Amino acid sequence: MATTPKFANAKVAAWVDKWNKICTPDKIVVVKGTAAEHKAICEMMVKNGQFIKLNQKLRPGCYLARSHESDVARVEGRTFICSKREIDAGPTNHWMDPVEMKKKMEKAYKGCMKGRTMYVIPFAMGPIGNPITQYGIEITDSPYVVVNMNIMTRTGDAVIKHLGKTGDFIPCIHSVGAPLKKGQKDVAWPCAKRIEDKYITQFPEDREIWSFGSGYGGNALLGKKCFALRIASKLAKDEGWMAEHMLILTLTSPEGKKYHVTAAFPSACGKTNLAMMLPKLPGWKLETIGDDIAWLKPGEDGRLYAINPENGFFGVAPGTSMDSNPNALHSCTKGTIFTNVVLTPDGDIWWEDMGIKAPKEGVDWKGNPCYVCADDPYRMGPKPGMTKKEIKEAGYVAAHKNSRFTAPAQNCPVLDKDGFNGVYEGKPVGVPIDAILFGGRRPSTIPLVNEAKSWTHGVFMGSAAGSEITAAVISDKIGQVRRDPMAMLPFFGYNVADYFQHWLEMERTSADATKLPKIYFVNWFRKTPKGEFMWPGFGDNSRVLKWICDRIEGKVGCVKTPIGNLPKAADISLENNTGKDVVNPKFLKEIVKVDKAGWLEEIKTIGESYDEYDAKASKDNQTKSTTARRVPKALREILASVTAELKK
Ligand code: SAT
Ligand code: MN
């Protein structure tokens, strides 16, 4: 055990002292959040073989980490919502009794930091001092977590100062779960190797986060999914605001009018790409506020005001290219940590679909040599001279599919600095949201863009969101479509039915519900039966954003259909439809139509997802633990009316 440092804030002191006694680290470091400290930790990790220093001429302040092969993504199967009553966690979450869970986990934490340094990270989710911002203290034994938290959140002394003696915060504890014996050499990526030894646990009533055994992303950077979504969604429900898995962007029209848009897509479905997109439509300007999480609070005028609680981008590397997202690549030029990408001989990084020719040879994410493909200069294989076909058949990728960059938001060339700082018209209130988008990867049925007929219909649309499962989660079902309501399935901090109800309540409790954002469902991922994309996506998505702004302004009409308000194909601007990927007008007509047969099937499976939530609720009811929570009647009614209209 080390000596517990002194803190003016008694709750901070107690939290650190508690875990010092349990985890018995060799020493304790309170993170100050300075650039010099950040650099010193990175350099220490280089010395210990946990970071590779990249070519500082090409990538100043950049480092590469390679995770253990078992620790490459979130572990939903080991993620728990430990509310007192099971029904409060709801049918979509893993639940365990909080007292039992704490007992079990305290055993795991016992002595877990032996031979290691315990870092205490004071962090802010949001600009320090903004009324929407929340604070946290993460205790961790992972220096990788410290430097990633430095990028992803605002850390250090400024937070301690802001908390003062009595300021409140969310207490977080994290350990990689790999104590070191005296003299034992550390490994490059310490973690608990067995999946059943990992725990990502939220206690929504105690407002605490306990994480054990994983060092990766959303499992370990506790400000992100655990706090800003799971715990914050519960705070938001109790306090009448919203914590959502949404990007935030600012769009300026050629006339100079500003719009703020949020969009909820599941992990690895292109939120970062949309958040920093270069509009193909001339005269339109897009700026970034956030790429993953939005906190929205109702204002006195009835509008919803949003901040991005984060400070950086934890983006998926593969597929990020000068074509798909140049602003993300620019964001990675300095002060960035790369995880599980390829190291090139000149000390730079590379990944699949980066749009840059592969080096002759490199080191893949597992630390093994890799070589440029014989018949495709943009691929790499595990042996020299392999063909594209052979590499594909071997199921080989040189950069892990969920490899990531952790880049400071300040690097983003199109950052909306005011919006990012939570400032609107000189006031620290967040930005007023004009439109909320839902979406996912849906190869069929779902149209390019669909406007909700009302707030309730918009909530219905969000509740019915779904997507192909991506590599952001460890799963054997990658590629299969699953329902992912509001893109929050892995992130609800409480019962999904209550969450739907909370969304509905936002209208009832609004000071002026006519000022709430309009809601849209978008889908950039329609494919022909042959598997070819019917919409180019990326910069061409500005055409859809323009239509949305035109709708907000009442400048264009729509086609009223049973599923919602669809655009007339002619109202989607095809100005500047040139370049490598263009909109095919024939496909466009197709993807703004109602596919009746597809929708009848869709509606059926939406109903099934509701039934499943209800069935699990009533099962809990039979155990007499409490009353069941059911999918709100208002959503069932929309489901019934859409079905009836479709059948007409
Ligand atoms: O949760 S992570 O931050 O690891 C990535 C994601 O799933 O969006
Ligand atoms: Mn995400």
XYZ file of C-alpha atoms and ligand atoms in Angstrom:
657
model
C 0.000 0.000 0.000
C 1.179 3.520 -0.761
C 0.520 6.682 1.218
C -2.802 8.238 0.241
C -2.174 11.777 -1.009
C -4.048 14.676 0.576
C -7.130 16.095 -1.152
C -9.188 19.109 -0.108
C -12.338 17.305 -1.285
C -13.310 14.709 1.332
C -15.172 12.483 -1.148
C -12.103 12.351 -3.418
C -9.856 11.562 -0.439
C -12.167 8.778 0.731
C -12.442 7.246 -2.753
C -8.671 7.156 -3.243
C -8.013 5.884 0.275
C -10.571 3.087 -0.095
C -8.940 1.746 -3.258
C -5.420 2.269 -2.024
C -6.244 -0.102 0.832
C -7.895 -2.672 -1.425
C -5.605 -2.572 -4.477
C -2.317 -1.984 -2.591
C -0.376 -0.227 -5.350
C 3.345 0.525 -4.986
C 2.744 4.208 -5.449
C 0.055 6.775 -6.230
C 0.267 9.557 -8.801
C -2.406 12.250 -9.050
C -2.637 13.292 -12.700
C -2.000 17.012 -13.181
C -2.973 17.081 -16.838
C 0.048 18.998 -18.135
C 1.689 18.415 -21.522
C 5.020 17.618 -19.842
C 3.422 14.971 -17.625
C 1.588 13.433 -20.616
C 4.834 13.213 -22.555
C 6.734 11.736 -19.603
C 4.153 8.947 -19.207
C 4.275 8.187 -22.952
C 8.087 8.046 -22.832
C 8.008 5.779 -19.787
C 5.701 3.463 -21.721
C 8.136 3.464 -24.649
C 10.897 2.422 -22.238
C 8.710 -0.338 -20.807
C 7.848 -1.638 -24.285
C 4.170 -0.653 -23.991
C 4.292 2.096 -26.597
C 6.193 2.396 -29.856
C 7.305 5.927 -30.524
C 6.355 6.853 -34.068
C 8.551 8.925 -36.378
C 8.371 12.296 -34.634
C 9.025 14.192 -37.854
C 6.046 12.572 -39.526
C 3.846 12.301 -36.423
C 4.962 14.516 -33.565
C 3.735 13.379 -30.163
C 2.286 10.161 -31.638
C 2.622 6.633 -30.292
C 1.446 3.144 -31.197
C 0.095 0.522 -28.796
C -0.706 -3.110 -29.508
C -3.325 -4.664 -27.300
C -3.490 -8.248 -26.163
C -5.368 -10.365 -28.701
C -8.198 -10.936 -26.211
C -8.638 -7.247 -25.508
C -9.615 -5.536 -28.754
C -13.136 -4.170 -28.225
C -15.957 -3.673 -25.760
C -17.173 -6.831 -23.998
C -20.951 -6.578 -23.884
C -21.273 -10.030 -22.335
C -19.285 -8.823 -19.309
C -20.998 -5.445 -18.984
C -23.424 -5.127 -16.072
C -26.002 -2.654 -14.868
C -26.233 -3.331 -11.138
C -29.363 -1.537 -10.039
C -30.995 -2.730 -6.802
C -33.868 -4.308 -8.723
C -33.331 -6.379 -11.840
C -36.253 -4.781 -13.600
C -34.592 -1.388 -13.370
C -31.723 -2.685 -15.518
C -34.301 -3.981 -17.949
C -34.370 -6.729 -20.542
C -31.436 -5.480 -22.633
C -28.820 -5.392 -19.872
C -26.905 -7.956 -17.856
C -27.822 -7.547 -14.233
C -26.418 -8.651 -10.933
C -27.308 -7.641 -7.381
C -25.112 -4.634 -6.538
C -24.138 -5.886 -3.088
C -23.121 -9.266 -4.459
C -21.320 -7.715 -7.393
C -19.358 -5.394 -5.158
C -18.373 -8.297 -2.917
C -17.255 -10.324 -5.892
C -15.360 -7.505 -7.515
C -13.690 -6.379 -4.295
C -12.192 -9.860 -4.123
C -10.833 -9.417 -7.637
C -9.448 -5.964 -6.821
C -7.691 -7.249 -3.687
C -3.977 -6.609 -4.228
C -4.550 -6.146 -7.968
C -2.214 -3.144 -8.238
C 0.753 -4.783 -6.510
C 3.925 -3.779 -8.322
C 2.047 -1.030 -10.176
C 1.380 2.678 -9.910
C -2.133 3.825 -9.072
C -3.045 6.897 -11.074
C -5.812 9.211 -9.918
C -7.341 10.998 -12.907
C -9.580 13.976 -12.157
C -11.614 14.528 -15.336
C -14.427 16.654 -16.702
C -17.045 15.484 -19.183
C -17.609 18.774 -20.967
C -16.000 22.211 -20.770
C -15.029 22.897 -17.152
C -17.608 25.204 -15.562
C -20.325 24.696 -18.209
C -23.658 24.043 -16.482
C -24.169 20.818 -18.491
C -20.690 19.443 -17.606
C -20.177 16.594 -15.097
C -17.027 15.495 -13.310
C -15.343 12.214 -12.483
C -12.378 10.712 -10.696
C -10.972 7.610 -12.363
C -8.513 5.513 -10.426
C -6.516 3.236 -12.712
C -3.318 1.202 -12.840
C -3.003 1.661 -16.602
C -0.771 4.446 -17.942
C -2.409 3.761 -21.354
C -5.712 4.786 -19.798
C -4.141 7.935 -18.330
C -2.801 9.229 -21.635
C -5.973 8.267 -23.520
C -8.102 9.996 -20.869
C -5.871 13.069 -21.246
C -6.931 13.198 -24.902
C -10.546 12.084 -24.561
C -11.480 14.219 -21.543
C -10.312 17.385 -19.806
C -8.081 16.114 -17.009
C -5.987 17.322 -14.123
C -5.560 20.168 -11.666
C -8.235 22.376 -13.209
C -10.822 19.711 -12.332
C -9.558 19.322 -8.755
C -9.724 23.085 -8.399
C -13.239 23.209 -9.823
C -14.432 20.452 -7.450
C -13.119 22.398 -4.483
C -13.957 20.996 -1.061
C -17.466 19.798 -1.742
C -17.925 19.476 -5.518
C -19.550 16.207 -6.560
C -18.246 13.729 -9.129
C -18.752 10.185 -10.399
C -16.270 7.853 -8.694
C -14.660 5.368 -11.102
C -12.254 2.525 -10.399
C -10.365 0.618 -13.068
C -7.693 -2.044 -12.985
C -6.199 -4.133 -15.775
C -6.269 -6.975 -13.253
C -2.647 -8.048 -13.602
C -0.615 -7.484 -10.418
C 3.155 -7.865 -10.649
C 5.220 -9.994 -8.285
C 8.479 -8.577 -6.985
C 10.919 -8.354 -9.893
C 8.355 -9.661 -12.418
C 8.706 -7.969 -15.802
C 5.571 -6.336 -17.128
C 4.050 -7.332 -20.478
C 3.246 -4.937 -23.330
C -0.519 -5.056 -22.675
C -1.445 -6.302 -19.200
C -5.054 -7.448 -18.781
C -7.066 -10.366 -17.448
C -6.794 -12.845 -20.292
C -9.966 -14.803 -19.647
C -13.140 -13.081 -20.704
C -14.945 -14.296 -17.561
C -12.454 -12.380 -15.414
C -13.425 -9.052 -16.989
C -16.133 -6.860 -15.512
C -17.472 -3.551 -16.782
C -19.920 -2.616 -14.068
C -22.195 0.348 -13.577
C -24.020 1.027 -10.312
C -26.668 3.510 -11.451
C -28.089 4.201 -7.996
C -24.723 4.568 -6.257
C -23.554 6.428 -9.374
C -20.306 4.474 -9.450
C -18.322 2.682 -12.157
C -16.173 -0.360 -11.430
C -14.139 -1.855 -14.270
C -11.754 -4.800 -14.058
C -9.630 -6.858 -16.408
C -9.681 -4.949 -19.695
C -7.465 -2.089 -20.838
C -9.331 -1.285 -24.056
C -11.405 1.681 -25.173
C -14.912 1.775 -23.815
C -14.060 -0.883 -21.200
C -11.334 1.201 -19.586
C -11.694 4.876 -20.537
C -14.504 5.167 -18.056
C -15.542 8.706 -18.971
C -16.811 7.490 -22.317
C -19.455 4.763 -22.529
C -19.638 3.889 -18.816
C -20.084 7.467 -17.573
C -21.187 9.651 -20.481
C -23.794 7.119 -21.642
C -24.672 4.478 -19.025
C -24.465 6.484 -15.811
C -25.362 9.788 -17.497
C -28.496 8.296 -19.104
C -29.703 7.451 -15.600
C -28.805 10.933 -14.270
C -30.546 12.405 -17.302
C -33.720 10.425 -16.687
C -33.810 11.459 -13.038
C -33.103 15.115 -13.863
C -35.046 15.589 -17.114
C -32.317 15.746 -19.765
C -30.818 13.328 -22.293
C -27.475 11.492 -22.631
C -27.244 10.105 -26.135
C -24.920 8.171 -28.457
C -24.861 11.032 -30.949
C -22.460 13.159 -32.928
C -23.045 16.910 -33.024
C -22.351 19.046 -36.091
C -22.867 22.621 -37.183
C -24.048 23.247 -40.719
C -23.973 26.669 -42.357
C -26.071 27.263 -45.472
C -24.903 29.365 -48.422
C -27.111 32.147 -46.996
C -25.108 31.978 -43.753
C -27.792 30.369 -41.590
C -26.483 27.965 -38.942
C -28.103 24.652 -38.056
C -27.070 22.215 -35.341
C -27.699 18.547 -35.950
C -27.155 15.461 -33.794
C -27.082 11.930 -35.167
C -27.280 8.569 -33.414
C -25.687 5.646 -35.253
C -24.363 2.455 -33.639
C -20.612 2.047 -33.020
C -18.516 1.974 -36.209
C -21.362 3.107 -38.519
C -19.769 6.357 -39.647
C -20.540 8.913 -36.912
C -16.988 10.267 -37.136
C -17.287 10.483 -40.926
C -20.543 12.441 -40.810
C -19.310 14.640 -37.959
C -16.383 15.942 -40.065
C -17.722 15.516 -43.574
C -16.705 17.775 -46.452
C -20.015 18.742 -48.082
C -20.155 18.057 -51.790
C -22.823 20.726 -52.154
C -21.233 24.059 -53.025
C -21.610 26.841 -50.476
C -22.432 24.593 -47.519
C -20.040 24.502 -44.593
C -19.889 21.768 -41.993
C -18.117 21.994 -38.636
C -17.632 19.400 -35.933
C -18.677 19.627 -32.305
C -18.498 15.935 -31.367
C -18.360 12.504 -33.010
C -19.817 10.107 -30.435
C -21.761 11.480 -27.484
C -24.181 14.361 -26.927
C -25.747 15.600 -23.696
C -28.926 17.551 -24.388
C -30.752 19.745 -21.919
C -34.092 21.469 -22.415
C -33.845 25.253 -22.414
C -36.451 27.680 -21.115
C -37.401 28.389 -24.729
C -38.298 24.725 -25.327
C -35.276 23.988 -27.503
C -32.778 21.258 -26.637
C -29.246 22.542 -26.011
C -26.314 20.154 -26.489
C -22.696 19.780 -25.510
C -20.115 17.207 -26.482
C -18.860 15.871 -23.146
C -15.675 14.565 -24.758
C -12.392 16.209 -25.674
C -11.105 13.950 -28.463
C -12.030 11.318 -31.030
C -11.665 7.589 -30.389
C -12.201 6.731 -34.039
C -12.124 3.486 -36.023
C -8.964 3.527 -38.160
C -9.646 1.105 -41.053
C -11.617 2.840 -43.772
C -10.522 6.312 -42.664
C -8.886 7.804 -45.758
C -8.319 11.087 -47.556
C -11.413 10.159 -49.570
C -13.725 9.095 -46.774
C -12.663 11.489 -44.016
C -9.679 13.777 -44.622
C -10.483 15.786 -41.491
C -10.126 12.676 -39.316
C -6.748 11.936 -40.910
C -5.666 15.536 -40.280
C -6.800 15.134 -36.664
C -4.326 12.233 -36.336
C -1.211 14.085 -37.436
C 0.005 14.979 -33.945
C -0.515 14.083 -30.297
C -2.398 10.925 -31.288
C -2.312 7.415 -29.855
C -2.877 4.605 -32.325
C -3.966 1.171 -31.159
C -3.694 -2.038 -33.200
C -2.749 -0.491 -36.559
C 0.234 -1.399 -38.783
C 3.705 0.026 -38.119
C 5.618 0.964 -41.291
C 9.429 0.773 -41.665
C 9.724 4.574 -41.493
C 7.948 4.689 -38.144
C 4.563 5.709 -39.490
C 1.209 3.931 -39.366
C -0.973 2.258 -41.983
C -4.316 0.490 -42.134
C -6.637 -1.122 -44.630
C -8.613 1.311 -46.811
C -6.469 4.248 -45.776
C -6.203 5.132 -49.468
C -2.428 5.001 -49.131
C -0.321 2.305 -50.770
C 0.907 -0.272 -48.281
C 4.607 -0.300 -47.441
C 6.625 -3.238 -48.832
C 6.593 -4.679 -45.371
C 5.478 -3.651 -41.940
C 4.443 -4.990 -38.550
C 0.806 -5.997 -38.152
C -1.425 -5.406 -35.120
C -0.266 -8.642 -33.515
C 3.396 -7.632 -33.847
C 4.087 -10.030 -36.729
C 5.650 -9.044 -40.055
C 3.274 -8.278 -42.915
C 3.896 -7.710 -46.605
C 2.346 -5.840 -49.481
C -0.098 -7.951 -51.472
C 1.064 -9.245 -54.876
C -1.871 -7.904 -56.903
C -3.214 -5.035 -54.785
C -0.872 -2.322 -53.497
C -3.541 -1.281 -50.946
C -3.556 -4.616 -49.032
C -1.122 -6.470 -46.841
C -0.779 -10.164 -46.166
C 0.978 -12.303 -43.534
C 3.461 -13.748 -46.065
C 5.349 -12.138 -48.952
C 3.743 -12.327 -52.399
C 0.222 -13.358 -51.341
C -2.640 -12.472 -53.656
C -5.717 -10.512 -52.649
C -7.775 -13.687 -52.881
C -5.398 -15.648 -50.664
C -5.355 -12.894 -48.051
C -9.134 -12.714 -48.054
C -9.454 -16.484 -47.768
C -7.043 -16.465 -44.850
C -9.371 -13.902 -43.193
C -6.307 -11.765 -42.588
C -6.193 -8.050 -41.854
C -2.976 -6.257 -40.945
C -4.704 -3.590 -38.843
C -7.404 -4.954 -36.511
C -10.910 -4.140 -37.760
C -11.548 -2.215 -34.529
C -8.122 -0.551 -34.459
C -8.405 3.026 -33.286
C -6.887 6.456 -33.188
C -7.224 8.624 -30.078
C -6.913 12.142 -31.447
C -7.300 15.511 -29.701
C -10.421 17.331 -30.955
C -8.359 20.512 -31.197
C -6.484 18.934 -34.136
C -9.655 18.779 -36.227
C -9.420 21.392 -38.999
C -13.190 21.915 -39.005
C -13.802 22.000 -35.257
C -16.575 24.454 -34.322
C -14.554 25.952 -31.470
C -17.435 27.807 -29.833
C -19.775 24.841 -30.049
C -17.054 22.530 -28.781
C -16.549 24.866 -25.824
C -20.281 24.687 -25.155
C -20.792 28.329 -26.114
C -23.706 29.712 -28.150
C -24.095 33.408 -28.866
C -21.518 34.136 -26.173
C -23.304 32.104 -23.491
C -22.139 28.744 -22.038
C -25.417 26.965 -22.696
C -24.547 24.406 -25.386
C -25.874 24.662 -28.936
C -29.608 24.573 -29.808
C -30.414 21.448 -31.829
C -32.515 21.757 -35.006
C -32.623 18.125 -36.094
C -31.980 14.687 -34.619
C -31.013 11.867 -36.979
C -31.161 8.148 -36.323
C -29.496 5.596 -38.556
C -27.601 2.373 -38.980
C -26.201 0.053 -41.591
C -29.263 -1.310 -43.373
C -28.668 -2.908 -46.773
C -32.392 -3.087 -47.613
C -35.849 -1.569 -47.033
C -34.944 1.570 -45.043
C -35.079 4.704 -47.226
C -32.313 7.275 -47.630
C -34.095 9.745 -45.384
C -37.454 9.702 -43.656
C -38.943 12.532 -41.610
C -40.931 11.705 -38.500
C -44.561 12.839 -38.555
C -44.385 13.944 -34.917
C -42.108 13.757 -31.867
C -43.793 10.503 -30.821
C -43.341 9.057 -34.298
C -39.669 10.139 -34.086
C -39.299 8.283 -30.800
C -40.865 5.265 -32.506
C -38.308 5.552 -35.329
C -35.451 5.702 -32.822
C -36.853 2.769 -30.853
C -36.882 0.719 -34.044
C -33.334 1.560 -35.143
C -31.214 -1.379 -36.124
C -27.927 -2.123 -37.750
C -25.520 -4.787 -38.861
C -23.284 -5.643 -35.892
C -19.784 -4.186 -36.363
C -16.307 -5.028 -35.053
C -16.667 -2.462 -32.247
C -17.865 -5.285 -30.048
C -16.488 -8.772 -29.461
C -19.216 -10.917 -31.010
C -19.681 -13.941 -33.241
C -22.605 -12.209 -34.932
C -20.745 -9.473 -36.849
C -22.726 -8.535 -39.966
C -26.124 -9.694 -38.678
C -28.840 -7.065 -38.278
C -29.888 -6.449 -34.696
C -32.301 -3.912 -33.202
C -30.308 -1.151 -31.579
C -32.820 1.386 -30.220
C -31.467 4.929 -30.483
C -28.042 3.248 -31.093
C -28.046 2.856 -27.298
C -28.513 -0.923 -26.947
C -25.107 -1.490 -25.280
C -25.325 1.796 -23.369
C -28.699 2.033 -21.595
C -28.106 2.684 -17.908
C -31.626 1.518 -17.090
C -34.718 -0.224 -18.445
C -35.194 0.275 -22.196
C -38.960 0.724 -21.797
C -38.402 3.518 -19.271
C -35.914 5.036 -21.651
C -38.552 5.139 -24.417
C -40.945 6.697 -21.926
C -38.330 9.291 -20.992
C -37.979 10.298 -24.652
C -41.762 10.669 -24.864
C -41.747 12.741 -21.669
C -39.329 15.236 -23.208
C -42.223 16.490 -25.322
C -44.697 16.621 -22.458
C -42.316 18.499 -20.179
C -40.934 20.868 -22.827
C -41.539 24.589 -22.253
C -42.543 24.764 -25.932
C -42.765 21.412 -27.691
C -43.028 23.094 -31.098
C -39.372 24.088 -30.642
C -38.110 20.526 -30.194
C -35.804 19.286 -32.965
C -37.373 17.537 -35.960
C -36.511 13.843 -36.119
C -35.243 11.941 -39.182
C -34.162 8.410 -39.975
C -31.314 8.143 -42.481
C -29.655 5.196 -44.191
C -26.528 5.615 -46.313
C -26.020 1.872 -46.684
C -28.675 0.586 -49.119
C -27.337 -2.068 -51.463
C -28.539 -3.648 -54.697
C -29.155 -7.402 -54.598
C -25.682 -7.665 -56.166
C -24.200 -5.922 -53.140
C -23.351 -2.595 -54.713
C -23.999 0.558 -52.675
C -26.926 2.627 -54.002
C -25.810 5.874 -52.384
C -22.233 7.174 -52.380
C -22.372 8.426 -48.772
C -19.694 10.667 -47.222
C -19.701 14.172 -48.799
C -22.842 13.352 -50.757
C -24.696 13.059 -47.458
C -24.699 16.872 -47.501
C -27.509 16.527 -50.060
C -29.633 14.867 -47.402
C -28.660 17.433 -44.762
C -29.710 20.208 -47.149
C -33.099 18.563 -47.668
C -33.496 18.410 -43.897
C -32.671 22.139 -43.583
C -35.094 22.886 -46.424
C -37.788 20.987 -44.535
C -37.033 22.897 -41.335
C -37.396 26.143 -43.290
C -40.576 24.901 -44.971
C -38.899 25.408 -48.355
C -39.766 21.995 -49.783
C -42.674 19.597 -49.601
C -42.550 15.865 -49.066
C -44.361 12.670 -49.897
C -46.552 11.672 -46.977
C -46.402 7.896 -46.592
C -47.403 5.387 -43.902
C -43.780 5.178 -42.701
C -43.147 8.938 -42.606
C -42.442 11.951 -44.797
C -40.153 11.033 -47.678
C -38.400 13.425 -50.060
C -39.405 13.807 -53.658
C -36.321 12.609 -55.536
C -36.246 15.957 -57.357
C -35.846 17.805 -54.029
C -32.535 16.082 -53.270
C -30.064 18.467 -54.886
C -27.745 16.890 -57.434
C -25.636 19.986 -57.817
C -21.933 19.210 -58.285
C -22.664 15.526 -58.865
C -19.164 14.837 -60.159
C -16.034 13.032 -58.998
C -15.115 9.449 -58.192
C -18.413 8.481 -56.587
C -21.577 10.104 -57.841
C -25.269 9.797 -57.087
C -26.990 7.519 -59.571
C -30.381 9.225 -60.156
C -31.980 5.857 -60.922
C -30.911 4.487 -57.540
C -31.952 7.723 -55.835
C -35.538 7.264 -57.042
C -35.442 3.748 -55.673
C -34.189 4.654 -52.177
C -36.764 7.351 -51.490
C -39.669 4.957 -52.128
C -41.598 2.841 -49.636
C -40.683 -0.813 -50.135
C -44.060 -2.113 -48.993
C -43.173 -5.794 -48.688
C -39.913 -4.957 -46.935
C -41.732 -2.645 -44.536
C -44.385 -5.181 -43.612
C -41.539 -7.503 -42.629
C -39.737 -4.624 -40.869
C -42.825 -3.693 -38.869
C -43.252 -7.307 -37.863
C -39.733 -7.503 -36.464
C -40.089 -4.138 -34.706
C -43.193 -5.574 -33.018
C -41.220 -8.687 -32.120
C -38.522 -6.583 -30.489
C -41.198 -4.806 -28.420
C -42.739 -8.179 -27.518
C -39.363 -9.431 -26.409
C -38.836 -6.443 -24.113
C -42.344 -6.941 -22.700
C -41.994 -10.699 -22.301
C -38.847 -10.280 -20.256
C -40.564 -7.593 -18.217
C -43.501 -9.837 -17.399
C -41.180 -12.691 -16.500
C -39.718 -10.411 -13.894
C -43.254 -9.561 -12.824
C -43.985 -13.246 -12.195
C -41.162 -13.345 -9.707
C -43.184 -10.601 -7.975
C -40.072 -8.488 -7.560
C -41.834 -5.396 -8.831
C -44.241 -4.161 -11.469
C -43.340 -4.755 -15.085
C -42.193 -1.978 -17.365
C -43.587 -2.224 -20.814
C -42.963 -0.549 -24.108
C -45.074 2.623 -23.863
C -48.584 2.454 -25.286
C -47.920 5.482 -27.485
C -45.267 3.524 -29.378
C -47.508 0.452 -29.719
C -50.158 2.746 -31.153
C -47.764 4.105 -33.775
C -46.750 0.556 -34.626
C -50.411 -0.374 -35.086
C -51.255 2.677 -37.182
C -48.223 2.292 -39.470
C -49.133 -1.375 -39.940
C -52.763 -0.536 -40.725
C -51.765 2.174 -43.205
C -49.257 -0.106 -44.917
C -51.908 -2.792 -45.316
C -54.458 -0.405 -46.834
O -16.787 1.775 -26.687
S -15.615 2.147 -27.462
O -15.189 3.474 -27.028
O -14.531 1.186 -27.277
C -15.969 2.197 -29.105
C -17.386 2.080 -29.465
O -17.978 1.025 -29.288
O -17.971 3.068 -29.967
Mn -19.642 5.136 -29.945
